[in-house]
Coordinates of C-alpha atoms (C1' of nucleotides) in Angstrom, one line a residue:
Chain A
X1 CA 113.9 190.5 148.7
X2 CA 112.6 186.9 148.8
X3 CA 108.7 188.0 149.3
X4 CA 109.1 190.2 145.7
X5 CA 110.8 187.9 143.9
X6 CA 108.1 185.3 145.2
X7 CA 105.7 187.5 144.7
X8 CA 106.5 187.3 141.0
X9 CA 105.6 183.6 140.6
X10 CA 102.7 183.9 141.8
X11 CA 102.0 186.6 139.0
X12 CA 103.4 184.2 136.8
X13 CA 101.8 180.8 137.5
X14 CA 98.9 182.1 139.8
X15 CA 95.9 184.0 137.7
X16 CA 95.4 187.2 139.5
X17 CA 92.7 187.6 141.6
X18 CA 89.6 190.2 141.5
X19 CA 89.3 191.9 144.4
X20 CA 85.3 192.1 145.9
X21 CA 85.6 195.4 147.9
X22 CA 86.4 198.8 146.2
X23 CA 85.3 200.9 143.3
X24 CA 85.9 198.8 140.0
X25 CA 89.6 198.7 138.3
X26 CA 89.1 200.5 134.7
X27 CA 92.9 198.5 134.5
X28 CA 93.9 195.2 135.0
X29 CA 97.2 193.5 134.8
X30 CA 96.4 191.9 131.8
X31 CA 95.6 195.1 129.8
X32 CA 98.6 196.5 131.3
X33 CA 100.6 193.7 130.0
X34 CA 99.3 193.9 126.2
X35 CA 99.4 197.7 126.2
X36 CA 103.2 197.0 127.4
X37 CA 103.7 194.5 124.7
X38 CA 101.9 196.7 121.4
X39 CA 104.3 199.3 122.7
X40 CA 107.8 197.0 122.9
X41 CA 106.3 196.0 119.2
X42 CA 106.0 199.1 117.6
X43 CA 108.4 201.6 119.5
X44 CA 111.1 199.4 120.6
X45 CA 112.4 198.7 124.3
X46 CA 113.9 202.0 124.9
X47 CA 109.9 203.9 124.6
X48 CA 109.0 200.8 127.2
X49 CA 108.9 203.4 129.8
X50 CA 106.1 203.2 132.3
X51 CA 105.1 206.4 131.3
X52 CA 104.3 205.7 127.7
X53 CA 102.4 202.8 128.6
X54 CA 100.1 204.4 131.0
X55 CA 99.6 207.1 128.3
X56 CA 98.5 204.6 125.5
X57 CA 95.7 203.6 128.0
X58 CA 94.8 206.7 129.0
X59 CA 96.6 206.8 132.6
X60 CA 99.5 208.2 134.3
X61 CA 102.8 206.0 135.1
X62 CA 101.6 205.8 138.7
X63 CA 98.5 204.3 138.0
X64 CA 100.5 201.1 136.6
X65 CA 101.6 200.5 139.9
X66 CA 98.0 199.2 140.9
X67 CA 98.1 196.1 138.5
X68 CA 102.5 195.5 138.1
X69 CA 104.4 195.8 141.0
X70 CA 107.2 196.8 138.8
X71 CA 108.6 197.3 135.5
X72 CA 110.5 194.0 136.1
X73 CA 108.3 192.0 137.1
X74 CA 105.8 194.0 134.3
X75 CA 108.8 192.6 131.7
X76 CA 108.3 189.2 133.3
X77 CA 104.8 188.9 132.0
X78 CA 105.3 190.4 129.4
X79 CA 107.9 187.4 128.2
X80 CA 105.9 184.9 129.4
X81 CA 102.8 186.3 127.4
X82 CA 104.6 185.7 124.0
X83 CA 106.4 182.3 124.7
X84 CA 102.1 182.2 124.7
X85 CA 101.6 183.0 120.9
X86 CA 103.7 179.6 120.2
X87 CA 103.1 176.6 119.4
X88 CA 104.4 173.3 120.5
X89 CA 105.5 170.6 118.0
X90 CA 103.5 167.6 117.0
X91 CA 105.4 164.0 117.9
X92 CA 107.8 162.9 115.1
X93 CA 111.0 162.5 114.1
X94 CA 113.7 164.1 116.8
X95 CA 115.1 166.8 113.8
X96 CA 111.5 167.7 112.6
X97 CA 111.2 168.0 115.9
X98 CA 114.0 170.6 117.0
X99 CA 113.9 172.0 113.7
X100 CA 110.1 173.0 114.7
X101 CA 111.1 174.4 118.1
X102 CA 114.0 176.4 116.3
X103 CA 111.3 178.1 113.9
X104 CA 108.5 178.9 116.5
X105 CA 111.3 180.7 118.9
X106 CA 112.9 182.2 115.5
X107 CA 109.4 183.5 114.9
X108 CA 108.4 184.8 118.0
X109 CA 111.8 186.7 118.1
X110 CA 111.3 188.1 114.8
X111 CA 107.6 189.2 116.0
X112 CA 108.8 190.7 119.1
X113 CA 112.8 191.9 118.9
X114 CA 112.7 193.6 122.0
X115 CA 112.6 189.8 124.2
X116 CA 116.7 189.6 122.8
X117 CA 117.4 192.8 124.3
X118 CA 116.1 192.1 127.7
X119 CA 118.5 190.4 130.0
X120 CA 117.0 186.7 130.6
X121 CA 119.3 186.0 133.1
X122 CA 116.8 185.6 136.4
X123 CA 114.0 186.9 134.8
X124 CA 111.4 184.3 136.5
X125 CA 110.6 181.6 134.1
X126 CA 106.3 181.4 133.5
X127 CA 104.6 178.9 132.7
X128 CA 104.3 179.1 129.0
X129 CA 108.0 179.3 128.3
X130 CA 108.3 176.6 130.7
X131 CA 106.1 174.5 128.2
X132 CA 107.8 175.3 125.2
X133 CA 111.1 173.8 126.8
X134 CA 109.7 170.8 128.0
X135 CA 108.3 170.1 124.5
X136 CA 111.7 170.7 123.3
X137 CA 113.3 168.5 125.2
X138 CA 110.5 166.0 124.6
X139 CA 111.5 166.1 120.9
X140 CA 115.0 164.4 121.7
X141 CA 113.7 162.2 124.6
X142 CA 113.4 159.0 122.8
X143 CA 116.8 158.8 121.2
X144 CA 118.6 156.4 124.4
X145 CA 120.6 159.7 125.1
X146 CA 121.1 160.8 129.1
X147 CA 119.7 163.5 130.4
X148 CA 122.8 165.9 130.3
X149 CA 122.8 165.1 126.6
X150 CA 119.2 166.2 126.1
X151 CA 119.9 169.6 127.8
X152 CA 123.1 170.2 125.5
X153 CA 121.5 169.2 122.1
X154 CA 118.2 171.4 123.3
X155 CA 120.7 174.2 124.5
X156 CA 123.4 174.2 121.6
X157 CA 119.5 175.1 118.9
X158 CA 118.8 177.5 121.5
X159 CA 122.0 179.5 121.3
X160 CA 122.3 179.6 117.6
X161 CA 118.7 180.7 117.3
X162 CA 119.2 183.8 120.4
X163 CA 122.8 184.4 118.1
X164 CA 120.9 184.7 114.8
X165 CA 117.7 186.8 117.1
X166 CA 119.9 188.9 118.6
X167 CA 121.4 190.2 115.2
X168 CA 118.2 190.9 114.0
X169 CA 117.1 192.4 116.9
X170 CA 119.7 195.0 117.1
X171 CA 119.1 195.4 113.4
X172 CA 115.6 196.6 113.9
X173 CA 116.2 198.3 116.4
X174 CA 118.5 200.4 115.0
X175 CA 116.3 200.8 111.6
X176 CA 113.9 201.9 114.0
X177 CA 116.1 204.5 115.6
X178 CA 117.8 206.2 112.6
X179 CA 114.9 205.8 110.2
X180 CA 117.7 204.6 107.7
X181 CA 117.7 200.9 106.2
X182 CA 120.6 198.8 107.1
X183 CA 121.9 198.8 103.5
X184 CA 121.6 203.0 103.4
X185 CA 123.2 203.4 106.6
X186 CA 126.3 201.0 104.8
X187 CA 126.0 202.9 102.4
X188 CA 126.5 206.5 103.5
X189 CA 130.0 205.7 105.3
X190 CA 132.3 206.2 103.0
X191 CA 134.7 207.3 105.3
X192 CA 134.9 204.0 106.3
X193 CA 135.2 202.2 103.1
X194 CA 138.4 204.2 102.2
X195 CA 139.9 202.3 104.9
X196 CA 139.4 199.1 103.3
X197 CA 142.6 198.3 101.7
X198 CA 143.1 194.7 99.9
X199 CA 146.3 195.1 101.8
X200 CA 144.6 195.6 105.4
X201 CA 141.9 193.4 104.7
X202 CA 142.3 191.1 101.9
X203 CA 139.2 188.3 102.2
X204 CA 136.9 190.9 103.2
X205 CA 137.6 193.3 100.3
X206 CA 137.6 190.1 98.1
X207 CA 134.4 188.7 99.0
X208 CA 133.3 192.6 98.6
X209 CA 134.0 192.3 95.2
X210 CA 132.7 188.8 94.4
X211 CA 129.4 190.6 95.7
X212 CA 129.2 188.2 98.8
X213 CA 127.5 190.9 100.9
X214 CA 125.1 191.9 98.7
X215 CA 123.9 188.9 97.9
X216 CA 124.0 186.6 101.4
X217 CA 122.3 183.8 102.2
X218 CA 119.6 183.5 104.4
X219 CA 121.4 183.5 108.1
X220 CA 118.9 181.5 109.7
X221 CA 118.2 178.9 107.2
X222 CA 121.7 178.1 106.3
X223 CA 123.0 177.7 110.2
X224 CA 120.0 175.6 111.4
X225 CA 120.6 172.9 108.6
X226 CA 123.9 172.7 109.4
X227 CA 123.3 172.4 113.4
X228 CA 120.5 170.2 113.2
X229 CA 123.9 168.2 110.6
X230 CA 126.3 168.6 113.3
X231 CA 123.7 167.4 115.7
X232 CA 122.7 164.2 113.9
X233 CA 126.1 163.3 113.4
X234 CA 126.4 162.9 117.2
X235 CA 122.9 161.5 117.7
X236 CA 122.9 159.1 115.1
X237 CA 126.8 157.9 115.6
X238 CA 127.3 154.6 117.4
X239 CA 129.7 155.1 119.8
X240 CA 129.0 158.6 121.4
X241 CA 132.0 161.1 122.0
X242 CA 131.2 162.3 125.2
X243 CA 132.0 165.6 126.8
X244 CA 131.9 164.7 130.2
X245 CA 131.0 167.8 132.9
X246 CA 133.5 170.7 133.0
X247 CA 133.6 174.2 134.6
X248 CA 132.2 176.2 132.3
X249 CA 132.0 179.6 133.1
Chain B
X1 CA 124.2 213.6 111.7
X2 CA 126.3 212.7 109.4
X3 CA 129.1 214.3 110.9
X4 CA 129.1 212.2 114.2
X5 CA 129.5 208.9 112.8
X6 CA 132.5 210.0 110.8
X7 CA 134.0 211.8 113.4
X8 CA 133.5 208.1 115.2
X9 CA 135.3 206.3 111.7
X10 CA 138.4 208.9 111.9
X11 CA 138.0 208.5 115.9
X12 CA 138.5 204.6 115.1
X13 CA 140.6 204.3 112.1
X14 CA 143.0 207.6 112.5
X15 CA 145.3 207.8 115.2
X16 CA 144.6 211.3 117.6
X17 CA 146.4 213.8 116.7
X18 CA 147.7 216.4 119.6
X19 CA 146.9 219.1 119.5
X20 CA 150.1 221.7 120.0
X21 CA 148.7 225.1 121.6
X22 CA 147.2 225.0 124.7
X23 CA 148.3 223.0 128.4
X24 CA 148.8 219.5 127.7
X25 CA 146.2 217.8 128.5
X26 CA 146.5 215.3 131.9
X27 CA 144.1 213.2 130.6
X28 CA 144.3 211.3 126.8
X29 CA 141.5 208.9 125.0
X30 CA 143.7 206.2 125.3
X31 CA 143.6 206.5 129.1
X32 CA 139.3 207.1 129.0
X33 CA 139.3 204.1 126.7
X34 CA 141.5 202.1 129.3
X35 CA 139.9 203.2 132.3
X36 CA 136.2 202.3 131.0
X37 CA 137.5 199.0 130.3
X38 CA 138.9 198.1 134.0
X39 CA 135.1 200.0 134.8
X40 CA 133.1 197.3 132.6
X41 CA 135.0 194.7 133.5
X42 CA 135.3 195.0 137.4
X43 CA 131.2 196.5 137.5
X44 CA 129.4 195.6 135.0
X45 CA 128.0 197.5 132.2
X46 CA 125.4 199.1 134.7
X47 CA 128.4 200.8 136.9
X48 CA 129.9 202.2 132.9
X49 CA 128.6 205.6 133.3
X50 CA 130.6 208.9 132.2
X51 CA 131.1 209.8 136.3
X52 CA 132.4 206.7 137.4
X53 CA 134.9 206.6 134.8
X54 CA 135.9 210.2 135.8
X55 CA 136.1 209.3 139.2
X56 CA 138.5 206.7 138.8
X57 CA 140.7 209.3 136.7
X58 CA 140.5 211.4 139.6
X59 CA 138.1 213.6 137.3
X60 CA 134.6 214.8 136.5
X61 CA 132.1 213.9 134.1
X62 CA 132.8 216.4 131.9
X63 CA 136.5 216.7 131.8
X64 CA 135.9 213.1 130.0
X65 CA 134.2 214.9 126.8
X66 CA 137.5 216.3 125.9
X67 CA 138.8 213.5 124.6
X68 CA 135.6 211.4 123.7
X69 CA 132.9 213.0 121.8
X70 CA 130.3 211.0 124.0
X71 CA 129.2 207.4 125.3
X72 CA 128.4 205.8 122.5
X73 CA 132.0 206.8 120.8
X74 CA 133.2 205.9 123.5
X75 CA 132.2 201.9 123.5
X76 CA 132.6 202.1 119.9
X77 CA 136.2 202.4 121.0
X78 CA 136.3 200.0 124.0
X79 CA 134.8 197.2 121.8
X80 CA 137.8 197.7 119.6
X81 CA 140.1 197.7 121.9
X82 CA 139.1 194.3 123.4
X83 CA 139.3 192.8 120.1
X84 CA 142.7 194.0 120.0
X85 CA 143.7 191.5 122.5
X86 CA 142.5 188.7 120.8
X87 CA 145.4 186.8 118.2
X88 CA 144.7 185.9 114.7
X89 CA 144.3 182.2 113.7
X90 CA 147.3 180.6 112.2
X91 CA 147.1 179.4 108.9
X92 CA 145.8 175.5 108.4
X93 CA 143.0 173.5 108.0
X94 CA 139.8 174.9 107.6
X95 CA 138.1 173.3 111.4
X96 CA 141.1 174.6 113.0
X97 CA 141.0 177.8 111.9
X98 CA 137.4 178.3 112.1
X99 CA 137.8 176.7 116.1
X100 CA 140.5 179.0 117.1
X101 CA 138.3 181.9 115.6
X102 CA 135.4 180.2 118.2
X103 CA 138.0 180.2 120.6
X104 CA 139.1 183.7 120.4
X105 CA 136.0 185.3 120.5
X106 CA 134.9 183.1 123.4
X107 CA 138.1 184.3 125.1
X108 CA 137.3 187.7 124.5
X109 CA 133.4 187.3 125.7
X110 CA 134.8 185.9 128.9
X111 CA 137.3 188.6 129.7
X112 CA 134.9 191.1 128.8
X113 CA 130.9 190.4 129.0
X114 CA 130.1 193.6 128.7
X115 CA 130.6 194.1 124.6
X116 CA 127.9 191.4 124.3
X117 CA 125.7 193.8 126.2
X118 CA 125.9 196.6 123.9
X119 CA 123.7 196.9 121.3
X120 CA 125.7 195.3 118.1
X121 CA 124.2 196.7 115.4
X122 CA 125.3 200.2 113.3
X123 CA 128.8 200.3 116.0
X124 CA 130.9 201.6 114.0
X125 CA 133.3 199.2 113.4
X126 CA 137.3 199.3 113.9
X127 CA 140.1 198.3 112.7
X128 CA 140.8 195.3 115.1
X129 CA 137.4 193.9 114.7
X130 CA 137.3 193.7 111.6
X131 CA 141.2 192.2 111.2
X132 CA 139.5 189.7 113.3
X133 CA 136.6 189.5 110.9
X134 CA 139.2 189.1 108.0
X135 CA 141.0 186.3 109.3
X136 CA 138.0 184.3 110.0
X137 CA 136.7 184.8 106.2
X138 CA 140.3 183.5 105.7
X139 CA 139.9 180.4 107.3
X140 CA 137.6 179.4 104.7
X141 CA 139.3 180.8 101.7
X142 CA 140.7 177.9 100.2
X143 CA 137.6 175.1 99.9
X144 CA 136.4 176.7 96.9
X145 CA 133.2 177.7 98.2
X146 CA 131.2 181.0 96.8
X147 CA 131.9 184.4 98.5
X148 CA 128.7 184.3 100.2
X149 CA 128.5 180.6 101.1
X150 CA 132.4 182.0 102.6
X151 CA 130.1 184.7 105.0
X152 CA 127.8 181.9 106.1
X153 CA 129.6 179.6 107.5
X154 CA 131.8 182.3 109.1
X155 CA 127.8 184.0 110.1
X156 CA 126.9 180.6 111.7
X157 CA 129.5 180.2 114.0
X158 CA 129.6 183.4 115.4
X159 CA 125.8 183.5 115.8
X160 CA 126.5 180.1 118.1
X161 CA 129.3 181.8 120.0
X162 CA 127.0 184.9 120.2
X163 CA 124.6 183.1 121.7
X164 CA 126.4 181.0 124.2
X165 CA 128.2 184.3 124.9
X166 CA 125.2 186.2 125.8
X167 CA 123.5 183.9 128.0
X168 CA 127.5 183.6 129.5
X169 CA 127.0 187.4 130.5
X170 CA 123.8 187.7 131.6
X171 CA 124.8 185.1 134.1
X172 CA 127.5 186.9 135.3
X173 CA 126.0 190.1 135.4
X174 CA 123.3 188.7 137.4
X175 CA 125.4 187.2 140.3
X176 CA 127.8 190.5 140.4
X177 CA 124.4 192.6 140.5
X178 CA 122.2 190.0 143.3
X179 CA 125.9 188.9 144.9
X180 CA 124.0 185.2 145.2
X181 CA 125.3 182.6 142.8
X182 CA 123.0 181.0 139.6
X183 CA 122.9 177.7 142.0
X184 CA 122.1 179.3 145.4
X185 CA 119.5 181.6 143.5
X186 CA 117.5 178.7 142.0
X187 CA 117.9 176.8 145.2
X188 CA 115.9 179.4 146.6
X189 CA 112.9 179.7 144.5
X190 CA 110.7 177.1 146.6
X191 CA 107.8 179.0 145.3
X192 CA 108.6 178.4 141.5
X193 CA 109.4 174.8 142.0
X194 CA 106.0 173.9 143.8
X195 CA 104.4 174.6 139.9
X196 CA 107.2 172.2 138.6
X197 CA 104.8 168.7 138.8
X198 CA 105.0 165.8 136.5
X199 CA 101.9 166.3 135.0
X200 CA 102.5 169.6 133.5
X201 CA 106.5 169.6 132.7
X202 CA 107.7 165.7 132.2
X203 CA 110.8 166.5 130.5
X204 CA 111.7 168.7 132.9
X205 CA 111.1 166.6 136.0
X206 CA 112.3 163.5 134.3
X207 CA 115.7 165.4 133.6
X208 CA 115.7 167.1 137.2
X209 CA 115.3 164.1 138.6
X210 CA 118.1 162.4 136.6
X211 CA 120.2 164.7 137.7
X212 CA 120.7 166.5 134.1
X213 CA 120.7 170.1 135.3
X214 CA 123.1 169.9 137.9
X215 CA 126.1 168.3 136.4
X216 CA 125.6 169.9 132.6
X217 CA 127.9 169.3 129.4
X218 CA 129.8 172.1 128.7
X219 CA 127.4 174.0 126.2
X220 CA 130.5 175.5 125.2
X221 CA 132.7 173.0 124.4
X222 CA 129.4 170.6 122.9
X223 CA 127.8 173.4 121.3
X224 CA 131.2 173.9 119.1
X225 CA 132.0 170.7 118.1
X226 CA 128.3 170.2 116.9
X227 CA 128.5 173.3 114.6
X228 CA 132.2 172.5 113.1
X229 CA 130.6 169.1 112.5
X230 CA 127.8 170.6 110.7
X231 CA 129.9 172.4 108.9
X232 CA 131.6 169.8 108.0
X233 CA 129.1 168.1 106.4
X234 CA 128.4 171.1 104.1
X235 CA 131.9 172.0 103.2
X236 CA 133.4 168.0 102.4
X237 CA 129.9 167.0 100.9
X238 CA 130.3 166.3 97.3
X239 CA 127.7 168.5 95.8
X240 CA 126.8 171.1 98.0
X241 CA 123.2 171.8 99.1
X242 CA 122.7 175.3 97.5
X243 CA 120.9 177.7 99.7
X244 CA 120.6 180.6 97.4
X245 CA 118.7 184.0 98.6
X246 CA 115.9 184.8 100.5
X247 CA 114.2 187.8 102.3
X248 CA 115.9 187.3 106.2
X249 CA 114.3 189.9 107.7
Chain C
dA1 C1' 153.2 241.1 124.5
dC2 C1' 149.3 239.6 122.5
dA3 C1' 145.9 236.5 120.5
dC4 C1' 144.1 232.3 120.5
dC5 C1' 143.0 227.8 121.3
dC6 C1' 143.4 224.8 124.4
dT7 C1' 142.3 222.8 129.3
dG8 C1' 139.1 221.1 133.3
dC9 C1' 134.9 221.9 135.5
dG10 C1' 130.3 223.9 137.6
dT11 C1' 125.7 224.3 136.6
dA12 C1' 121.5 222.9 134.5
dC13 C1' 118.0 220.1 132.1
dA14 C1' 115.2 216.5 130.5
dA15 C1' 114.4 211.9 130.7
dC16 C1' 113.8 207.6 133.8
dG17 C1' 111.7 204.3 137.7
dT18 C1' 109.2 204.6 141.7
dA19 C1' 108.3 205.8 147.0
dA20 C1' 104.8 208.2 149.7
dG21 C1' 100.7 210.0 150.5
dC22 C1' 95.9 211.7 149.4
dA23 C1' 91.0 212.3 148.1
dG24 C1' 87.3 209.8 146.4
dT25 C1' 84.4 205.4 145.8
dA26 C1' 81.8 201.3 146.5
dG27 C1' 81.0 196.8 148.6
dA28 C1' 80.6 194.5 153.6
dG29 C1' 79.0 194.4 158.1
dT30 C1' 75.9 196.3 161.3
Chain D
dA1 C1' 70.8 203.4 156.1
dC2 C1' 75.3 204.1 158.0
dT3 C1' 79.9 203.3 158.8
dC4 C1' 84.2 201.0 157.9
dT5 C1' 87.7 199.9 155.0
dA6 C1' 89.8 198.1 151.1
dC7 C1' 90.6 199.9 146.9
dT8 C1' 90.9 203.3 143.1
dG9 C1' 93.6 206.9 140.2
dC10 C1' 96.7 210.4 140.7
dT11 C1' 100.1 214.3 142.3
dT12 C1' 104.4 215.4 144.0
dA13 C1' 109.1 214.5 144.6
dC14 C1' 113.7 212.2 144.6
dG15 C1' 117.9 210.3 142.9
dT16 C1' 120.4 208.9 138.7
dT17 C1' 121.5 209.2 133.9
dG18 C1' 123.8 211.6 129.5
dT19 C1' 125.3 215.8 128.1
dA20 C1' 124.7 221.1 126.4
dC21 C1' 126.6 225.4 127.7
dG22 C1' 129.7 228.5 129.1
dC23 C1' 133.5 230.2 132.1
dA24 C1' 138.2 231.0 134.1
dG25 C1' 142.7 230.2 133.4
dG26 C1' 147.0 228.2 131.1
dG27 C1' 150.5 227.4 127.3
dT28 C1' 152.0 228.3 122.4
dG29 C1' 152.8 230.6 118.2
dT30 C1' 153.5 235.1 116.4

DNA sequence: ACACCCTGCGTACAACGTAAGCAGTAGAGT
DNA sequence: ACTCTACTGCTTACGTTGTACGCAGGGTGT
């Protein structure tokens, strides 16, 4: 129990290494890992079977085994290798700052959807997404605030860029799935749309009307301005209204 | 194909019908529904398959298809059901509205983790859900803002709560699943702290060792009153910062 | 009384992750 | 050169999932 998930950060944080005795590996983990990856990309996270990835290289499941000890811990570098493909922001100003570290996470979800749909609860942190949060937090580590604060303006970015990911995520996916566009799909369930009754739903049938579905803003761009808003009205306000510890689960 | 998903609108929107030939059925969807629901909740969305709901009917797997055309009907109809427990926001200012709205959902996402585990995207929608959805738009109704600057703001909330929701779940998924709380877990994970040096994560040690991570804001409660404040700022500004349409996805 | 449409359920199948074990290979030690 | 042994890729098999199919029997309308 403890030994694997130990075992995992040393796959993380330790670079693996070769063993001298033995015929050759035609794998190695970090084939594995971007064979796993190409696949999440272009099929989705349901065809991440162990299977499918062996067979893109030319193996059989079992021969995965040899470089990944499992597919969780296989998901765990796999996570870790694209928090990689980012980059960190440059010094500056603390909103520049965030708003950077909102668009290179916003980017990377929008490269690979399938990192939303995996539970990141106790998946083992690596090294490269441990990075990318220290240089967020570095961008709001000048302002005089305490720690606590710095973790809650860091943390309330991060969970309206996973909200906005997660949309999308599910959106490809299910693009993906049904070979149908989003707007087809909508579009072929009438038997849906004779439920919607002004008198049933009255904004929503308005705002259909007014053509405020057809034509929406961009989700991503209009929510981080007004965070990064709502954010500098607390950083940049004199006396700071603090929200002192409280259960919150 | 095209069938299934209305069958799944009528299944939603209609109330069943019984049928008058044949035994009377011991069993009703209402009951499956109900009974998935105390599953979810009480094991996760792991422990949701179509036997252990049967078994705590006192049935089979496939006594359940009578009344639910399959699983993913079937959640179609437990996530509307959930958001049948959740009130309606009472008419008044706009941040009050739109906070209750926060609050409700959050109140949902608490009672029931599971809906924010299911893939979002193409559910068919219900009745409840989107009476939910209608009274949020409403909220907003009466600032004079566009139809689709309406959807936005509504959009940015709920990606926050989304977010804050999901990493909510995951949490508690992970501790029903391991049995070992988030604290004791990360207490034991000796081997992933060793990497956690000054030199390579500042932030993170200077904020460790200030004693940020363990007494945290509520990333609810701060999270929140950030994005109404940001909000703010849009909706009371004079003239309003157009952000007019652009490829999301 | 008959026909028919219900009911619940047993069986079966194709995925999935992966445990166990096996034959072959190549460097290390002598 | 010879053996030992760590290491390779792979086969087989198991338990779990959603659910298609079809059957025996029950209750209602005619």
């Amino acid at each position: 129990m403890k030994s694997d998930r130990d075992r995992s950060v040393r796959l993380l944080w330790e670079p693996p290494v070769e063993p001298s005795r033995g015929p050759k590996a035609s794998l190695s983990q970090s084939r594995v890992v971007e064979a796993a990856i190409k696949v999440a990309d272009a099929e989705g996270v349901d065809a991440l079977t162990m299977r499918r990835v062996a067979e893109t290289l030319g193996n059989t499941a079992m021969s995965l085994y040899r470089h990944v000890p499992g597919k969780s811990e296989l998901l765990d570098l796999m996570v870790d290798a694209v928090w990689g493909e980012t980059e960190l922001a440059p010094k500056g100003h603390w909103r520049s700052g965030l708003e950077f570290f909102a668009r290179q996470v916003w980017a990377m979800y929008r490269a690979h959807p399938w990192t939303l749909q995996l539970t990141a609860s106790r998946r083992m942190p690596g090294p490269k997404a441990m990075a990318r949060q220290d240089a967020a937090y570095a961008a709001v580590s000048e302002l005089g605030l305490a720690a606590e604060e710095i973790v809650a303006v860091v943390t309330t970015v991060s969970h309206f860029v996973d909200g906005v990911g997660r949309t999308m995520a599910d959106r490809v996916q299910a693009e993906r799935e049904t070979g149908v566009s989003e707007e087809e799909w909508w579009n072929g369930r009438e038997a849906l749309w004779e439920h919607f009754t002004p008198e049933r739903l009255p904004m929503m049938t308005h705002i259909w009307n007014s053509g405020g579905f057809e034509r929406p803003l961009d989700e991503f761009e209009f929510g981080l301005a007004r965070v990064l808003d709502g954010l500098a009205v607390f950083i940049e306000s004199e006396e700071r209204p603090l929200v002192r510890p409280q259960a919150c689960l």
